[in-house]
Coordinates of C-alpha atoms and ligand atoms in Angstrom, one line a residue:
M25 CA 4.3 -31.2 3.0
K26 CA 3.4 -29.1 6.3
I27 CA 4.1 -25.5 5.3
A28 CA 3.9 -22.4 7.2
F29 CA 3.9 -19.0 4.8
I30 CA 4.2 -15.8 6.3
G31 CA 4.3 -12.6 4.2
L32 CA 1.5 -12.9 1.6
G33 CA 2.1 -9.6 -0.6
N34 CA 3.0 -9.4 -4.0
M35 CA 5.6 -11.9 -4.3
G36 CA 4.6 -14.3 -1.4
A37 CA 1.1 -15.1 -2.1
P38 CA 1.6 -16.1 -5.8
M39 CA 4.8 -18.7 -4.4
A40 CA 2.4 -19.8 -1.5
R41 CA -0.5 -20.7 -4.4
N42 CA 1.7 -22.7 -6.4
L43 CA 2.7 -24.6 -3.2
I44 CA -0.8 -25.3 -2.4
A45 CA -1.4 -26.2 -6.1
A46 CA 1.4 -28.7 -6.2
G47 CA -0.5 -30.4 -2.9
H48 CA 1.2 -29.3 -0.3
D49 CA -0.7 -28.1 2.7
V50 CA 0.3 -24.4 3.5
A51 CA -1.1 -22.2 6.8
G52 CA -0.5 -18.5 6.2
Y53 CA -0.1 -15.6 7.9
D54 CA 0.6 -11.8 7.3
T55 CA -0.2 -8.5 9.4
A56 CA -2.1 -6.7 6.3
A57 CA -3.1 -9.0 3.2
T58 CA -5.7 -11.5 3.3
P59 CA -4.7 -13.3 -0.2
E60 CA -7.5 -15.7 -1.6
G61 CA -6.9 -19.3 -1.8
I62 CA -5.1 -19.2 1.1
D63 CA -5.9 -20.6 4.5
M64 CA -4.8 -18.0 7.0
A65 CA -3.5 -18.4 10.8
A66 CA -4.7 -16.2 13.7
S67 CA -0.8 -15.6 14.3
A68 CA 2.6 -16.5 13.4
A69 CA 3.2 -18.6 16.0
A70 CA 0.1 -20.4 15.0
A71 CA 0.9 -20.8 11.7
V72 CA 4.4 -22.4 12.1
A73 CA 3.3 -24.9 15.0
G74 CA 3.9 -28.1 13.3
A75 CA 5.1 -27.1 9.7
E76 CA 8.4 -28.8 8.5
V77 CA 9.5 -26.1 6.7
V78 CA 8.4 -22.1 7.2
I79 CA 8.6 -19.8 4.6
T80 CA 9.0 -15.9 5.2
M81 CA 8.6 -13.5 2.2
L82 CA 8.8 -9.9 4.0
P83 CA 9.6 -6.3 3.3
N84 CA 13.3 -6.1 4.8
G85 CA 15.9 -7.3 7.6
G86 CA 14.2 -5.4 10.4
I87 CA 10.9 -7.1 10.3
L88 CA 12.5 -10.0 9.3
R89 CA 14.2 -10.1 12.7
A90 CA 11.0 -9.5 14.4
V91 CA 9.2 -12.3 13.3
A92 CA 12.3 -14.5 13.8
E93 CA 11.5 -13.6 17.4
E94 CA 8.1 -14.6 17.5
I95 CA 8.5 -18.0 15.5
V96 CA 11.9 -19.6 16.0
P97 CA 10.5 -20.7 19.8
A98 CA 7.1 -21.9 18.2
M99 CA 8.8 -24.0 15.6
G100 CA 9.3 -27.9 15.7
A101 CA 12.5 -29.5 16.5
S102 CA 14.6 -30.0 12.9
A103 CA 12.0 -27.7 11.1
V104 CA 13.6 -25.7 8.5
L105 CA 13.3 -21.9 8.3
L106 CA 13.6 -20.9 4.6
D107 CA 13.7 -17.1 3.9
C108 CA 13.2 -15.6 0.8
S109 CA 13.0 -12.1 1.1
T110 CA 15.9 -9.6 0.4
V111 CA 17.5 -8.3 3.4
D112 CA 20.6 -7.5 4.5
V113 CA 23.6 -10.0 5.0
E114 CA 23.9 -9.1 8.8
S115 CA 20.1 -10.0 9.3
A116 CA 20.3 -12.9 7.2
R117 CA 23.2 -14.3 9.2
A118 CA 21.5 -13.3 12.6
V119 CA 18.7 -15.0 11.9
A120 CA 20.5 -18.1 10.6
A121 CA 22.3 -18.1 13.8
Q122 CA 19.2 -17.8 16.3
A123 CA 17.7 -20.7 14.5
E124 CA 20.5 -23.1 14.4
A125 CA 21.1 -22.0 18.5
A126 CA 17.4 -23.4 18.6
G127 CA 18.0 -26.5 17.2
L128 CA 16.5 -25.5 14.0
M129 CA 17.7 -25.5 10.2
A130 CA 18.0 -22.1 8.0
L131 CA 18.3 -20.9 4.6
D132 CA 18.6 -17.5 3.0
A133 CA 16.9 -18.2 -0.4
P134 CA 16.2 -14.6 -1.9
V135 CA 15.0 -14.8 -5.3
S136 CA 15.2 -13.1 -9.1
G137 CA 12.4 -13.3 -11.5
G138 CA 9.8 -10.7 -9.9
I139 CA 6.1 -10.9 -9.6
G140 CA 5.5 -12.7 -12.9
G141 CA 8.6 -15.4 -12.0
A142 CA 6.5 -15.9 -8.7
E143 CA 3.2 -16.6 -10.7
A144 CA 4.8 -18.5 -13.0
G145 CA 6.9 -20.7 -10.6
T146 CA 10.2 -19.8 -12.6
L147 CA 12.2 -17.9 -9.9
T148 CA 15.8 -18.0 -9.4
F149 CA 16.6 -19.0 -5.8
M150 CA 20.1 -17.7 -4.5
V151 CA 20.6 -20.2 -1.4
G152 CA 23.1 -19.7 1.6
G153 CA 23.1 -22.1 4.4
A154 CA 23.8 -26.1 5.2
P155 CA 23.3 -28.6 2.6
E156 CA 21.2 -30.6 4.7
A157 CA 18.7 -27.7 5.1
L158 CA 18.4 -27.2 1.2
E159 CA 18.1 -31.0 0.6
I160 CA 14.5 -30.7 2.7
A161 CA 13.6 -27.2 1.3
A162 CA 14.6 -28.3 -2.8
P163 CA 11.4 -29.7 -3.6
L164 CA 9.8 -26.6 -2.2
L165 CA 12.2 -24.1 -4.3
D166 CA 11.6 -26.8 -7.5
V167 CA 7.8 -25.7 -7.2
M168 CA 8.3 -21.9 -6.9
G169 CA 11.3 -21.8 -9.3
G170 CA 12.8 -22.7 -12.2
R171 CA 16.4 -22.9 -11.0
T172 CA 18.4 -23.0 -7.7
V173 CA 21.9 -21.8 -7.1
H174 CA 23.7 -23.1 -3.6
C175 CA 26.0 -20.1 -3.1
G176 CA 27.7 -21.5 0.4
Q177 CA 27.3 -20.8 3.9
A178 CA 24.4 -18.3 5.9
G179 CA 24.6 -15.1 3.8
S180 CA 25.8 -16.2 0.6
G181 CA 22.4 -15.9 -0.7
Q182 CA 21.8 -12.5 -0.2
A183 CA 25.5 -11.6 -0.7
A184 CA 24.8 -13.1 -4.5
K185 CA 21.6 -11.4 -4.8
I186 CA 22.9 -7.7 -3.6
C187 CA 26.1 -8.2 -6.1
N188 CA 24.0 -9.1 -8.9
N189 CA 21.7 -6.4 -8.4
M190 CA 24.5 -3.7 -7.5
I191 CA 25.9 -4.8 -11.2
L192 CA 22.6 -4.5 -12.5
G193 CA 21.8 -0.9 -10.9
A194 CA 25.2 0.1 -12.4
T195 CA 24.4 -1.2 -16.0
M196 CA 20.9 0.5 -16.5
V197 CA 22.3 3.7 -15.2
A198 CA 25.2 3.7 -17.9
T199 CA 23.1 2.5 -20.6
C200 CA 20.4 5.0 -19.9
E201 CA 22.8 7.8 -19.8
A202 CA 24.6 6.7 -22.8
F203 CA 21.3 6.5 -24.5
A204 CA 20.6 10.0 -23.4
L205 CA 24.0 11.2 -24.5
A206 CA 23.4 9.5 -28.1
D207 CA 20.3 11.5 -28.6
K208 CA 22.1 14.5 -28.1
L209 CA 25.0 13.5 -30.3
G210 CA 22.3 12.8 -33.0
L211 CA 22.9 9.2 -32.8
D212 CA 19.7 7.2 -34.2
R213 CA 18.5 4.8 -31.1
Q214 CA 18.0 1.6 -33.0
A215 CA 21.7 2.1 -34.6
M216 CA 22.9 2.6 -31.1
F217 CA 21.3 -0.5 -29.9
D218 CA 22.3 -2.8 -33.0
V219 CA 26.1 -1.6 -32.6
V220 CA 25.8 -1.9 -28.3
S221 CA 23.9 -5.1 -27.9
T222 CA 26.6 -7.0 -30.1
S223 CA 29.7 -5.1 -29.0
S224 CA 31.6 -4.9 -25.6
G225 CA 29.2 -2.2 -24.0
Q226 CA 26.2 -5.1 -24.1
S227 CA 24.5 -6.1 -21.2
W228 CA 21.2 -7.7 -19.6
S229 CA 20.1 -3.9 -19.4
M230 CA 20.7 -3.5 -22.7
N231 CA 19.9 -6.6 -24.9
T232 CA 17.0 -8.1 -22.7
Y233 CA 15.6 -5.0 -20.9
C234 CA 16.3 -2.4 -23.3
P235 CA 15.3 1.0 -21.4
A236 CA 14.3 2.8 -24.9
P237 CA 10.7 2.3 -26.1
G238 CA 10.5 0.6 -29.5
I239 CA 14.0 -0.8 -29.3
G240 CA 15.1 -4.4 -28.6
P241 CA 12.8 -7.1 -27.0
K242 CA 9.6 -5.9 -25.5
S243 CA 10.4 -4.1 -21.9
P244 CA 8.6 -2.0 -19.1
A245 CA 10.0 0.7 -21.6
D246 CA 7.5 -0.5 -24.2
N247 CA 4.5 0.0 -21.4
D248 CA 5.3 3.8 -20.3
Y249 CA 7.6 2.5 -17.8
K250 CA 5.1 0.8 -15.6
P251 CA 7.0 -1.8 -13.6
G252 CA 8.5 -4.7 -14.4
F253 CA 11.0 -4.1 -11.6
A254 CA 10.3 -0.4 -9.7
A255 CA 12.9 1.9 -9.0
E256 CA 12.0 1.9 -5.3
L257 CA 13.3 -1.7 -5.2
M258 CA 16.2 -1.0 -6.8
L259 CA 16.9 1.5 -4.6
K260 CA 16.4 -0.8 -1.3
D261 CA 18.7 -3.4 -2.9
L262 CA 21.2 -0.6 -3.7
D263 CA 21.4 0.7 -0.3
L264 CA 22.1 -3.3 1.2
A265 CA 24.6 -3.6 -1.5
R266 CA 26.5 -0.3 0.4
Q267 CA 25.4 -1.3 3.6
A268 CA 27.3 -4.7 2.8
A269 CA 30.1 -2.8 1.5
E270 CA 30.2 -0.7 4.5
E271 CA 30.3 -3.7 6.9
A272 CA 33.1 -5.4 4.3
G273 CA 35.4 -2.7 3.9
A274 CA 34.9 -2.7 0.3
A275 CA 35.0 -0.1 -2.2
T276 CA 32.2 0.2 -4.4
P277 CA 32.3 3.4 -6.2
M278 CA 30.0 2.3 -9.2
G279 CA 27.6 1.0 -6.8
D280 CA 27.7 4.4 -4.5
A281 CA 27.0 6.2 -8.0
A282 CA 24.0 4.5 -9.2
L283 CA 22.6 4.4 -5.4
A284 CA 22.9 8.6 -5.5
E285 CA 21.0 8.5 -8.9
Y286 CA 18.3 6.2 -8.0
R287 CA 17.7 7.9 -4.4
A288 CA 17.4 11.1 -6.3
F289 CA 14.6 9.7 -9.0
V290 CA 12.7 7.8 -6.2
E291 CA 12.9 10.4 -3.1
G292 CA 13.5 13.9 -5.1
E293 CA 11.8 13.4 -8.5
D294 CA 9.0 11.2 -10.0
G295 CA 10.7 8.0 -9.9
R296 CA 8.4 6.0 -7.0
G297 CA 5.9 3.6 -8.6
R298 CA 8.0 3.7 -12.3
D299 CA 10.2 1.0 -13.4
F300 CA 13.7 1.5 -12.8
S301 CA 14.5 1.7 -16.6
A302 CA 12.8 5.1 -16.5
M303 CA 16.4 6.4 -15.7
L304 CA 16.3 6.7 -19.8
P305 CA 13.5 9.7 -20.0
R306 CA 15.0 10.9 -16.3
F307 CA 18.3 11.8 -18.3
Q308 CA 17.0 13.0 -21.5
G309 CA 15.4 16.0 -19.3
K310 CA 19.2 16.5 -17.6
T311 CA 21.8 18.5 -18.8
R312 CA 25.3 18.7 -17.8
G313 CA 26.2 20.7 -14.9
Ligands
NAD198 P1 5.3 -6.7 -0.6 O1 5.2 -5.6 0.5 O2 4.4 -6.9 -1.5 O3 4.9 -7.6 0.8 C1 5.2 -8.1 2.1 C2 4.4 -8.7 2.8 O4 4.7 -9.1 4.2 C3 3.0 -7.6 3.2 O5 2.2 -8.3 2.7 C4 3.1 -7.1 4.5 O6 1.9 -7.3 4.9 C5 3.9 -8.4 5.0 N1 4.0 -8.0 6.4 C6 5.1 -7.4 6.8 N2 5.2 -7.1 8.0 C7 4.8 -8.5 8.6 C8 5.1 -9.4 9.9 N3 5.6 -8.6 10.6 N4 4.4 -10.4 9.6 C9 3.9 -11.0 8.5 N5 3.5 -10.1 7.6 C10 4.3 -8.8 7.3 O7 6.6 -6.8 -1.0 P2 6.9 -7.9 -2.1 O8 6.9 -7.3 -3.4 O9 6.0 -9.3 -2.0 O10 8.6 -8.4 -1.5 C11 8.8 -9.2 -0.4 C12 10.3 -9.2 -0.5 O11 10.5 -9.9 -2.3 C13 11.1 -8.2 -0.3 O12 12.1 -8.4 0.6 C14 11.6 -7.9 -1.6 O13 12.8 -6.7 -1.9 C15 11.8 -9.2 -2.3 N6 11.9 -9.2 -3.9 C16 10.7 -8.5 -4.7 C17 10.7 -8.7 -5.8 C18 9.2 -7.6 -6.8 O14 9.7 -7.8 -7.6 N7 8.4 -7.4 -5.9 C19 11.4 -9.3 -6.4 C20 12.5 -9.9 -6.1 C21 12.8 -9.8 -4.6

């Protein structure tokens, strides 16, 4: 297939390389990155000319909207705009409506799996948009990922992503504060893991990505809390969840509390550049009050 790939950063570059390795014809565009092994176009509009599928992997909804202004008029009839960035639900819906008004098809398809999943081609895609568009994009999603879930109409992929990550942020904060409490109660961390990971307090944060070094499966805690999934990316996703909850009029007290913790950690303390599970050493250093 003839593909344009816009936004070739930590995630986009390995995703594009997997498409090239699978035999697809990829034209890239990025305002800053010059990734190896990818033919780059002179502009976003030049990259999308003649492409059957245009993939975007950009930092946020504002940038996605700006890029869409440039590329939608330059895309060929019946092409598919496949946005894999994590953005706010409103931007996802607005860009899909803009593409459809121009006679194009659009999908929002945010991912989970991180840079490791992008490199290995094992990402999970959460997709919102028309089934006909998904049918066209599916072979590409199969190259870049291991699993695709069609979540519903435009914006549903982003909705699924932020709901999942709101749960993840809240369970990570809860798991870390519980470990710090257990420490202060003199409870052995291994005993804590053995009980909780097989009891009703279990979660992915405890069982698969345990924030305590040396306990449970290998995780960023065993690598001095190098990301993994950086605390600032969790802050971004929790802020998107807050924004969506405000727009929808939904009460999300645990999501709001997790957002406040990650904001303090990233913006006021030493959280930037550390894994999001570094909440545990953060709580170890804190006292009640
Ligand atoms: P990144 O910052 O490494 O890459 C973004 C790229 O977009 C950069 O190379 C930047 O130069 C480029 N860019 C910015 N503005 C542009 C424009 N106007 N035109 C063309 N290119 C432009 O970010 P990333 O880690 O690759 O993340 C991309 C998206 O994937 C984000 O929405 C992020 O939330 C999401 N995501 C990231 C991870 C992760 O682990 N890194 C996991 C899941 C989802």
